[in-house]
mmCIF file of C-alpha atoms in Angstrom:
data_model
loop_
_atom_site.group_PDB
_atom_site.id
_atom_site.type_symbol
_atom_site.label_atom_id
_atom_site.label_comp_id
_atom_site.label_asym_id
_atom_site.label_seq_id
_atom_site.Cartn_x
_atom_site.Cartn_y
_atom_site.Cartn_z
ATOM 1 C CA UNK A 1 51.367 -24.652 -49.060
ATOM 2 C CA UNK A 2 54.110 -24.237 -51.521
ATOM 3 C CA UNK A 3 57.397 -26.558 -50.918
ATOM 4 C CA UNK A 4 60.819 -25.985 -49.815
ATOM 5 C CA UNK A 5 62.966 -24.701 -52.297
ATOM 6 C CA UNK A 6 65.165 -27.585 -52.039
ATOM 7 C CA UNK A 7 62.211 -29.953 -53.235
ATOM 8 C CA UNK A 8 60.872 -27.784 -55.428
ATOM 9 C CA UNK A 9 61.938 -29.544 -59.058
ATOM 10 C CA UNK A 10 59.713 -31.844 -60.532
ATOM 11 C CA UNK A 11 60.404 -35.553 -60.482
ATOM 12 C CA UNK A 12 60.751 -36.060 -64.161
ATOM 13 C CA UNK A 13 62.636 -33.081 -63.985
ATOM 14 C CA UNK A 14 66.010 -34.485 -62.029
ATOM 15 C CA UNK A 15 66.407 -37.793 -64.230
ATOM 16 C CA UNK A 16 70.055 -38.829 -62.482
ATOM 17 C CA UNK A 17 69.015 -36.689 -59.978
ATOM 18 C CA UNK A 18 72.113 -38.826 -57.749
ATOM 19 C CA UNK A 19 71.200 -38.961 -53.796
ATOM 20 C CA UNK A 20 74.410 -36.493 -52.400
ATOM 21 C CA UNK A 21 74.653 -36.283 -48.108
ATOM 22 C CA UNK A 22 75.719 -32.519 -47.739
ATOM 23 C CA UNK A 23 78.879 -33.572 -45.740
ATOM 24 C CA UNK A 24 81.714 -32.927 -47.646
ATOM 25 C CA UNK A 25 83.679 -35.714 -45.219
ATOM 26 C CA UNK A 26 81.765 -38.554 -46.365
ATOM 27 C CA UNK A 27 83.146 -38.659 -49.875
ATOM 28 C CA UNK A 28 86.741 -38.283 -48.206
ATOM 29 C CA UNK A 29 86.296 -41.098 -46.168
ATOM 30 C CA UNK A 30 88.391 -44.864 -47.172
ATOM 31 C CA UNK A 31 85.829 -46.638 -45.123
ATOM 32 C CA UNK A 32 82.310 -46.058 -44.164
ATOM 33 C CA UNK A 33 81.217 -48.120 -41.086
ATOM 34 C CA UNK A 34 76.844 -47.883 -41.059
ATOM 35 C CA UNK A 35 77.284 -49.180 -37.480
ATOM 36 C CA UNK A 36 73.346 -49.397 -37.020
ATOM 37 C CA UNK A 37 72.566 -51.345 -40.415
ATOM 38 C CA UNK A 38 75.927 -53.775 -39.594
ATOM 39 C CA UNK A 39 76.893 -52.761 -43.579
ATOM 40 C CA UNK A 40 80.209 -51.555 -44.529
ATOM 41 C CA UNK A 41 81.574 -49.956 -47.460
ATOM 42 C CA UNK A 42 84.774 -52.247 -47.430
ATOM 43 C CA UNK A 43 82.899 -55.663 -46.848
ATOM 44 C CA UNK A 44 79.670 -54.681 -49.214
ATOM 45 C CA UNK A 45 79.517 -53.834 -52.716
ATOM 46 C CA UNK A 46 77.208 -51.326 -52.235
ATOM 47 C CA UNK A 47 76.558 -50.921 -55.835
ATOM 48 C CA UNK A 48 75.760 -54.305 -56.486
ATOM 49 C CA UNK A 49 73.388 -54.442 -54.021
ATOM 50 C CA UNK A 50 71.604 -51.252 -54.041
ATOM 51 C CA UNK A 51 72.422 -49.414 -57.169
ATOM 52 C CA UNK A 52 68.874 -49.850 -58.690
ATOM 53 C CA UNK A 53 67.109 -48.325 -55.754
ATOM 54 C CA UNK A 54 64.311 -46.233 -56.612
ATOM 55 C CA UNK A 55 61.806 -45.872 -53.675
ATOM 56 C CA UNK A 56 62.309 -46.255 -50.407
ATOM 57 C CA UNK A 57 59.662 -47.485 -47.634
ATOM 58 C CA UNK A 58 60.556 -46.727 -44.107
ATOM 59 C CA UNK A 59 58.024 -47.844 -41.082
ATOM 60 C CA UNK A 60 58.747 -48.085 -37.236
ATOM 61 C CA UNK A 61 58.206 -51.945 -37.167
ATOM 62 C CA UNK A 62 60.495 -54.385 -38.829
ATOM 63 C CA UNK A 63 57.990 -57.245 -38.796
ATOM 64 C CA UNK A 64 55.895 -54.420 -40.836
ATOM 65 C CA UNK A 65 58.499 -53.733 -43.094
ATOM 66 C CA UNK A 66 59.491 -57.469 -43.777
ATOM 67 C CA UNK A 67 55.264 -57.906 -44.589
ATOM 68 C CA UNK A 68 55.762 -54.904 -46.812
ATOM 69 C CA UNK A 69 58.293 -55.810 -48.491
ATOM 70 C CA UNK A 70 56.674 -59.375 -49.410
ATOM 71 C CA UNK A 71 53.796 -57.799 -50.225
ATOM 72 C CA UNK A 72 55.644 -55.711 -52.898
ATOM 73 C CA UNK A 73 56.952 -58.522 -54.211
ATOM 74 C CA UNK A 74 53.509 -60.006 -54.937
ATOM 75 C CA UNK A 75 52.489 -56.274 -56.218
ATOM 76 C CA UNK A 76 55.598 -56.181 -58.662
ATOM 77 C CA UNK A 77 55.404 -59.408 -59.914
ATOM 78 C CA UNK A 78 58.984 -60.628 -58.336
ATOM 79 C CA UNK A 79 57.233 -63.457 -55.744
ATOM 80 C CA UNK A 80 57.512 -66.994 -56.533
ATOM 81 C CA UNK A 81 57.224 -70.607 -54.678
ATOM 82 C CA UNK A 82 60.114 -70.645 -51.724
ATOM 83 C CA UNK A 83 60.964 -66.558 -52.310
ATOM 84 C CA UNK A 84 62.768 -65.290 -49.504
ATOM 85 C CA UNK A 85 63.402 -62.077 -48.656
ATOM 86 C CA UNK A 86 66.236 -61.655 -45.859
ATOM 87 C CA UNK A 87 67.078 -58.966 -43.946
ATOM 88 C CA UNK A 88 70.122 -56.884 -45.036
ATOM 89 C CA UNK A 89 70.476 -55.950 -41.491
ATOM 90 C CA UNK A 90 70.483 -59.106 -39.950
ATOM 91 C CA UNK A 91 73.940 -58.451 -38.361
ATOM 92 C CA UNK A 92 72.475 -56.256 -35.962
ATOM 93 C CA UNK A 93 69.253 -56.014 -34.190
ATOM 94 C CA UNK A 94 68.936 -52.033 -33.838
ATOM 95 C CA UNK A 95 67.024 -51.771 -37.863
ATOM 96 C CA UNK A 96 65.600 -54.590 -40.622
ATOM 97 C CA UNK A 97 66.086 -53.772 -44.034
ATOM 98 C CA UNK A 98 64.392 -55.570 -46.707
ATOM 99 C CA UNK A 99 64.738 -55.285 -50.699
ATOM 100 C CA UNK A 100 62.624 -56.030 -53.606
ATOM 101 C CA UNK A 101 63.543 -54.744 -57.097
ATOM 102 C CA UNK A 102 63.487 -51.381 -56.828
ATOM 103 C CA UNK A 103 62.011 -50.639 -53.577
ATOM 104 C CA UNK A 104 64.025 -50.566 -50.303
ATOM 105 C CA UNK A 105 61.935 -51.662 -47.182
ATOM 106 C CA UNK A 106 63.602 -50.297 -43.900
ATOM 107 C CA UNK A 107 62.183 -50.269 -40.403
ATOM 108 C CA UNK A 108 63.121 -46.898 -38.208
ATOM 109 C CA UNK A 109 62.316 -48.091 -34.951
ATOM 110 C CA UNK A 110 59.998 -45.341 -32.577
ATOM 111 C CA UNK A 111 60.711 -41.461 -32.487
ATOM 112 C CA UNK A 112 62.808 -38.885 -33.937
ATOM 113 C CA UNK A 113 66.486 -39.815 -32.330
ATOM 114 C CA UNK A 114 65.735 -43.932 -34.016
ATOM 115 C CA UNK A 115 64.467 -42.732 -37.018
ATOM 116 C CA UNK A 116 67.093 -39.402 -37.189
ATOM 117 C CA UNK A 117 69.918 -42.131 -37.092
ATOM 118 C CA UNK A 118 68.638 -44.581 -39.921
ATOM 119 C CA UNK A 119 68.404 -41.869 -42.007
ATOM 120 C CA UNK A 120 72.102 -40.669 -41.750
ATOM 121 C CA UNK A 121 72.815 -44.128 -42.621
ATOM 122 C CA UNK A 122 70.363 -44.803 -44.990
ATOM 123 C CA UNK A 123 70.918 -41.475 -47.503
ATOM 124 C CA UNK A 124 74.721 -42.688 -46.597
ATOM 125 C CA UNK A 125 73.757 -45.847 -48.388
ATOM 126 C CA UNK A 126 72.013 -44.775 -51.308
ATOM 127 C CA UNK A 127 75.301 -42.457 -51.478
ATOM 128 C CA UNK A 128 77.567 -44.949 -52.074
ATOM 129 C CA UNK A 129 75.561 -47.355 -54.074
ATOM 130 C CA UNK A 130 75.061 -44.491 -56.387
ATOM 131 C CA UNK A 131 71.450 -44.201 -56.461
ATOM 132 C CA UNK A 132 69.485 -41.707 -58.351
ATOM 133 C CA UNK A 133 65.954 -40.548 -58.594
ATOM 134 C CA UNK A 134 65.179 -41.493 -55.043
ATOM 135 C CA UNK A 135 61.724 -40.974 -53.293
ATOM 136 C CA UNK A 136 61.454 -41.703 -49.544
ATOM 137 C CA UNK A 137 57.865 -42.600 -48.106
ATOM 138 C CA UNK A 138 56.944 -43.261 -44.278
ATOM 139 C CA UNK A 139 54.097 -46.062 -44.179
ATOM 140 C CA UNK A 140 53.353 -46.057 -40.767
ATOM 141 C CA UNK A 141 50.315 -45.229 -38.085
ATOM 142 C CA UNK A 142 49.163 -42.286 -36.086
ATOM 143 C CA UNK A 143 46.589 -40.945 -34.128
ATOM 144 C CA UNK A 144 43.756 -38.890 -35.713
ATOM 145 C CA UNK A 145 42.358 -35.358 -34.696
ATOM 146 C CA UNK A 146 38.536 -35.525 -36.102
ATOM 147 C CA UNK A 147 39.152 -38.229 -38.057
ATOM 148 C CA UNK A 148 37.022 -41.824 -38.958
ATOM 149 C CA UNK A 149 39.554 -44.337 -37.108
ATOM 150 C CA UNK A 150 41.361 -46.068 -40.308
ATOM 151 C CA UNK A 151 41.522 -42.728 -42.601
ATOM 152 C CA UNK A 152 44.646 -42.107 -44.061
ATOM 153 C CA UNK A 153 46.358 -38.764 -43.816
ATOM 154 C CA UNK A 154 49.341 -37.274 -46.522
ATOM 155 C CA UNK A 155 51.324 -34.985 -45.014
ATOM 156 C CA UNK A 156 51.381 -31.627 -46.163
ATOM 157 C CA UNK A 157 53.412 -30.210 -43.786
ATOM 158 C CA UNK A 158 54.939 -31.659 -40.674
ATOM 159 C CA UNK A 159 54.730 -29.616 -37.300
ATOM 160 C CA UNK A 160 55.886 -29.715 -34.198
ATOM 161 C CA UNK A 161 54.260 -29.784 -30.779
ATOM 162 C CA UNK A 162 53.728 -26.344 -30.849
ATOM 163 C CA UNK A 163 52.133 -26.342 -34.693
ATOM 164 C CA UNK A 164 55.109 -24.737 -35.937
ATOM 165 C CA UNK A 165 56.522 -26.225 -39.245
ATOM 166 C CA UNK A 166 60.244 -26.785 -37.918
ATOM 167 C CA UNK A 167 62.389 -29.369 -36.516
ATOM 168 C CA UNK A 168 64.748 -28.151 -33.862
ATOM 169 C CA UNK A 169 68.044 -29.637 -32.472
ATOM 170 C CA UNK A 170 71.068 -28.698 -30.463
ATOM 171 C CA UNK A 171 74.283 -29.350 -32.395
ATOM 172 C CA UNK A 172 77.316 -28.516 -30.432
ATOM 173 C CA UNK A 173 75.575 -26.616 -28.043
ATOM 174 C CA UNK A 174 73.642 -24.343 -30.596
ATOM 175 C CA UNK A 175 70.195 -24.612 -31.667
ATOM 176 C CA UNK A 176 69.304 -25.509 -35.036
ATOM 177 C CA UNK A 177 66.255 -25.337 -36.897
ATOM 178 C CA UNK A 178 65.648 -26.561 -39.875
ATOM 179 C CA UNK A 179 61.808 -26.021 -41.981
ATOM 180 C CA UNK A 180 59.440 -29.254 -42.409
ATOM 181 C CA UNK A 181 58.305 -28.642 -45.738
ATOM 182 C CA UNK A 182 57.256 -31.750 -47.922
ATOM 183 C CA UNK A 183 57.234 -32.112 -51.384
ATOM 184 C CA UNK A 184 53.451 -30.287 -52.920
ATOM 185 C CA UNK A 185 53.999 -32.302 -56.275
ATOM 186 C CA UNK A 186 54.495 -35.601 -54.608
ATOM 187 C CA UNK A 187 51.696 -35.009 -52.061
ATOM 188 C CA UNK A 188 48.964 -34.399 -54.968
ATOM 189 C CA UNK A 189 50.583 -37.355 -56.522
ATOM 190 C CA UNK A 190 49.563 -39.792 -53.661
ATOM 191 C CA UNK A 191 46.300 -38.442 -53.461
ATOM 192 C CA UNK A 192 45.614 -39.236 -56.955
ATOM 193 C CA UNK A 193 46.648 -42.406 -56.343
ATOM 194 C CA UNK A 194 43.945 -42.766 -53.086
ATOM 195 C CA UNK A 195 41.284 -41.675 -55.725
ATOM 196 C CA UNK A 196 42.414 -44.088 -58.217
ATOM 197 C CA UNK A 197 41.907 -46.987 -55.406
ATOM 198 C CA UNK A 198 38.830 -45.427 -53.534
ATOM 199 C CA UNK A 199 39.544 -48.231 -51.066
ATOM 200 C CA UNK A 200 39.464 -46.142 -47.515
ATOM 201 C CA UNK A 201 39.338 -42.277 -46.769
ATOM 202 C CA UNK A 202 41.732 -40.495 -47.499
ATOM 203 C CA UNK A 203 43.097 -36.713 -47.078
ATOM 204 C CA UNK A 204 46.073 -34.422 -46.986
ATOM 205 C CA UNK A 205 45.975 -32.106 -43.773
ATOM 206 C CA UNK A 206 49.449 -31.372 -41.674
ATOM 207 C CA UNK A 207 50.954 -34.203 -39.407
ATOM 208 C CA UNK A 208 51.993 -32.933 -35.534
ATOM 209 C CA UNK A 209 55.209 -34.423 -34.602
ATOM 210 C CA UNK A 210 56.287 -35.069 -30.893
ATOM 211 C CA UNK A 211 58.750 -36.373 -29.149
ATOM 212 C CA UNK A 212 56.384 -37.955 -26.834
ATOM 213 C CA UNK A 213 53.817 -40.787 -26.785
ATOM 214 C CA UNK A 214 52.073 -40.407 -23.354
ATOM 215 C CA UNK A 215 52.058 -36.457 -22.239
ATOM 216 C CA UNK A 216 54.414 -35.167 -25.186
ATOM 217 C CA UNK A 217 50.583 -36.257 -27.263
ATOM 218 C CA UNK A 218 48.377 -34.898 -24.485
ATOM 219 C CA UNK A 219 46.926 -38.625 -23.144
ATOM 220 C CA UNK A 220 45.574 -38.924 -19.815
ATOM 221 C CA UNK A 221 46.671 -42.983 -18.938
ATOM 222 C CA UNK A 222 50.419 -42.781 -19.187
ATOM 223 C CA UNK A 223 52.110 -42.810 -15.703
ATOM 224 C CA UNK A 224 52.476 -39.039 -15.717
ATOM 225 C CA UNK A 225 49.999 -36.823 -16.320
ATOM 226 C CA UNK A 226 50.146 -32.835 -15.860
ATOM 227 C CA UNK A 227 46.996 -31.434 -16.944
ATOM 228 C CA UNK A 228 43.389 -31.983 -17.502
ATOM 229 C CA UNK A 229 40.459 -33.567 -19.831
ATOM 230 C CA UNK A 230 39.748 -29.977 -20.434
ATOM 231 C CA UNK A 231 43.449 -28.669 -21.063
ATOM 232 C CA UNK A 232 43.809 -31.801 -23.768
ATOM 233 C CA UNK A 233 40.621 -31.125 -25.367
ATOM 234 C CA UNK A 234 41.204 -27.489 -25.596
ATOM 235 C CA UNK A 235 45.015 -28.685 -26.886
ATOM 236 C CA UNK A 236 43.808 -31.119 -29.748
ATOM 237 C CA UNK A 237 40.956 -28.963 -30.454
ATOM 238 C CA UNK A 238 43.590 -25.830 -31.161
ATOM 239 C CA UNK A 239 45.679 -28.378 -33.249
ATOM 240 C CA UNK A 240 42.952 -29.644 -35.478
ATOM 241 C CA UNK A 241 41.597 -25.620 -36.112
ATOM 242 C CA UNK A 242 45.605 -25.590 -37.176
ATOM 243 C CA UNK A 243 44.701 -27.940 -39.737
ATOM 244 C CA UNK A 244 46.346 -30.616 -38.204
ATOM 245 C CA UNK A 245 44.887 -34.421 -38.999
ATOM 246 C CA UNK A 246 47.157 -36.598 -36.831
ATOM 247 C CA UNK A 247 50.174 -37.195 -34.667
ATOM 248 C CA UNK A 248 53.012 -39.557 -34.699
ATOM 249 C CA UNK A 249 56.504 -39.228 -33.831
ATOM 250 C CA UNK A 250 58.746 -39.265 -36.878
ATOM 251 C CA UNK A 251 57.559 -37.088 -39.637
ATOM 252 C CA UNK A 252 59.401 -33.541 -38.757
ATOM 253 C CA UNK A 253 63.081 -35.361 -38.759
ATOM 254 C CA UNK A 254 61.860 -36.861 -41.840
ATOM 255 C CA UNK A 255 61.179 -33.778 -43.539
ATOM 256 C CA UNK A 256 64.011 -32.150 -41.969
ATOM 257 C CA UNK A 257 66.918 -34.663 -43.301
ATOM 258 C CA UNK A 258 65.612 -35.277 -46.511
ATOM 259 C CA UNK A 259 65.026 -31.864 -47.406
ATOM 260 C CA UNK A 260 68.213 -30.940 -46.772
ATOM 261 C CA UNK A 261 69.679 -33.672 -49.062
ATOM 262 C CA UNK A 262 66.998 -32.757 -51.693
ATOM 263 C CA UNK A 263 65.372 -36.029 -51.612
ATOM 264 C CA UNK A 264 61.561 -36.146 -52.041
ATOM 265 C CA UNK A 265 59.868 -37.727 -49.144
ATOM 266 C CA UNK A 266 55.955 -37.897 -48.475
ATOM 267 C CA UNK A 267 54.688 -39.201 -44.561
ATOM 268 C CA UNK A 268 51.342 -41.785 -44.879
ATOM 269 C CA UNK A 269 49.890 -42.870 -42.105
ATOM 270 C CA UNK A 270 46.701 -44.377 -41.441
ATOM 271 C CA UNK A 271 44.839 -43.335 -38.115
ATOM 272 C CA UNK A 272 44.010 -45.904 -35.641
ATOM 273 C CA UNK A 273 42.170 -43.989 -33.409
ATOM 274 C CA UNK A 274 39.955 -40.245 -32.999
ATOM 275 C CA UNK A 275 41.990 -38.997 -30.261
ATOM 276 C CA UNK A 276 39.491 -35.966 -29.864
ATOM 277 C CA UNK A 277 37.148 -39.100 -28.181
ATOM 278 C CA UNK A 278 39.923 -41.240 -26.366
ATOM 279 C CA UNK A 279 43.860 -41.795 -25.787
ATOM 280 C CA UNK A 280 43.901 -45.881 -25.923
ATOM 281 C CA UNK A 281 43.800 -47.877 -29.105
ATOM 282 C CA UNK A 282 41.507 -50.295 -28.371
ATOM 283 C CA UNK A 283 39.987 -51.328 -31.764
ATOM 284 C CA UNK A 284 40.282 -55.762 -32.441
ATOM 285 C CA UNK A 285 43.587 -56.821 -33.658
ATOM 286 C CA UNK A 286 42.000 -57.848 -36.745
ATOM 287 C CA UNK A 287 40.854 -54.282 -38.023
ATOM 288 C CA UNK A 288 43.903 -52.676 -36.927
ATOM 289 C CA UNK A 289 46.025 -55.195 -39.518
ATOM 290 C CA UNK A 290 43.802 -53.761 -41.736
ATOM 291 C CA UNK A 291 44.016 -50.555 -41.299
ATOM 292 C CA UNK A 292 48.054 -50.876 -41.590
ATOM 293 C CA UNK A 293 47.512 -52.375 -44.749
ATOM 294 C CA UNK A 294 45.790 -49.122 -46.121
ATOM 295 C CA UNK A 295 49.018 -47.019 -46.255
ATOM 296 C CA UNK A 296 50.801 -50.312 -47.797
ATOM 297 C CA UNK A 297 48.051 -50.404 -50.865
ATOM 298 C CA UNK A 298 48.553 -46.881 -51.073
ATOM 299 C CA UNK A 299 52.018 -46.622 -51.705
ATOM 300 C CA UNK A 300 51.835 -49.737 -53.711
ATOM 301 C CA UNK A 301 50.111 -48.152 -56.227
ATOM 302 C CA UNK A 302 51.819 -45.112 -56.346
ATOM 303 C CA UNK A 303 55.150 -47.065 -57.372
ATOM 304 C CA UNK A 304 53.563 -49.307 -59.638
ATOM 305 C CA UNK A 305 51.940 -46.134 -61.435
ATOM 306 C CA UNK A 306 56.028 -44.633 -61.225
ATOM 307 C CA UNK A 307 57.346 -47.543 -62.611
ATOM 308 C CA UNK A 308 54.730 -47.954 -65.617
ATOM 309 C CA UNK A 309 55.474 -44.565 -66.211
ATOM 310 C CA UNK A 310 59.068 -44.869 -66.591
ATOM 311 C CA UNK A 311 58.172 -47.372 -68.884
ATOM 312 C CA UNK A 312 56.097 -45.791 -70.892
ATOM 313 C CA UNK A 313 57.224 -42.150 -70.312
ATOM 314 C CA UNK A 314 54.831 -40.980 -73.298
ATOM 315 C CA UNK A 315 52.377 -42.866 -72.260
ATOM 316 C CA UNK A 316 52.047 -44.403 -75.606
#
């Protein structure tokens, strides 16, 4: 499925390629307050502390981000005896934010509204620290449609509830819709990199994205429940002839706002369960560390292949 035509250039292609918010009254503004990250443009060189961003990882857990972000310091060669890594965001409790070299770590909480709001903030950031040449990424998990609990899907498209590929909001009483395309280029890029590892399965199928967990996802054990085992199976069973692999709850509003800011952003998310056989995640708490590591290995080796490449842009 071809991309959006505002992520349609080729990564080597935008060199200083500088992240721009397309609100004109940002750049007007004397002070920028990111209430929900507790940062300030008057009390934080913003520059100075994120000017070299190049890649940034965004999950719904903090305590997943803070792991990833160690374990990218291990990856990238940056980790030694007594390393810390604190939070940027410790001055509030609403997001952690986590940095190591060149990658960002940032936690989005659950949902669209959480993760809608640390992006404002976030491409606000990058904004003012003068980044360039930024890719986002969503490590997270999801629930599979036909799929081996602990494969891990890249998002070719993100849909909503209703398989179309748009995210819809009312702004000032109107609805707006905006198209969920994701970068084609950067997809076949992280599947190259899943080959390269051949650590877990892997494919690239379209991600559903709802605004529910329990009947928003078509379960049968949350405390409301409207339908029947037939109506979900006949649901997920429509979804995955739609070519849809999984669901979560972030991935459209990802799309959505970077897209619209031309920043390349890929969603991937390992499955931790085959919803077409169950609704409850009941795998050991063991394997299901494991399987969120698979996404973090992933992505790992994507950057490490970017930054080589920068390196070494001849490959010489």
């Amino acid at each position: 499925m071809a991309s959006s035509g505002s992520q349609t250039k080729k990564h080597d292609n935008h060199s200083d390629h500088l992240v721009q918010p397309t609100n004109p009254n940002v750049a007007a503004m004397q002070e920028d307050v990111l209430y929900h990250f507790s940062l300030s443009t008057s009390t934080h060189d913003f520059p100075a502390m994120f000017g070299d961003v190049k890649f940034v990882c965004v999950g719904g857990s903090p305590t997943r981000m803070e792991a990833f972000a160690k374990y990218m310091a291990k990856e990238l060669g940056l980790d030694h005896p007594g390393a810390e890594y604190p939070n940027i965001c410790r001055g509030t409790d609403r997001y952690a934010m986590f940095k190591v070299g060149p990658v960002l770590s940032v936690s989005h909480g659950i949902g669209i509204p959480s993760t809608s709001i640390m992006l404002h903030e976030l491409i606000k950031l990058l904004y003012h620290a003068h980044c360039s040449d930024v890719t986002v990424i969503r490590i997270g998990t999801s629930g599979g449609i036909g799929l081996k609990p602990g494969s891990v899907v890249i998002t070719r498209q993100a849909v909503d509830a209703s398989f179309e590929p748009v995210f819809e909001q009312v702004v000032l009483g109107k609805r707006v819709v905006q198209r969920t395309h994701l970068d084609e280029e950067l997809v076949q890029e992280l599947m190259q990199c899943a080959l390269d590892l051949l650590e877990f399965p892997t494919v690239i199928g379209n991600t559903m994205c709802t605004s529910d967990f329990y009947e928003g996802q078509g379960r049968l054990d949350g405390a409301l429940c409207s339908y029947t085992e037939k109506d979900k199976q006949k649901y997920l069973q429509a979804a995955h002839s739609a070519g849809i692999c999984n669901i979560e709850m972030e991935s459209s509003v990802l799309a959505a706002i970077c897209g619209a800011c031309s920043i390349p952003v890929a969603v991937v998310c390992v499955t931790l369960l085959n919803r077409l056989e169950g609704d409850q995640v009941s795998s050991p708490h063991e394997v299901l560390v494991e399987y969120q590591q698979r996404p973090q290995r992933l992505v790992s080796h994507f950057i490490k292949k970017r930054l080589a490449a920068a390196q070494n842009p001849l490959n010489l």
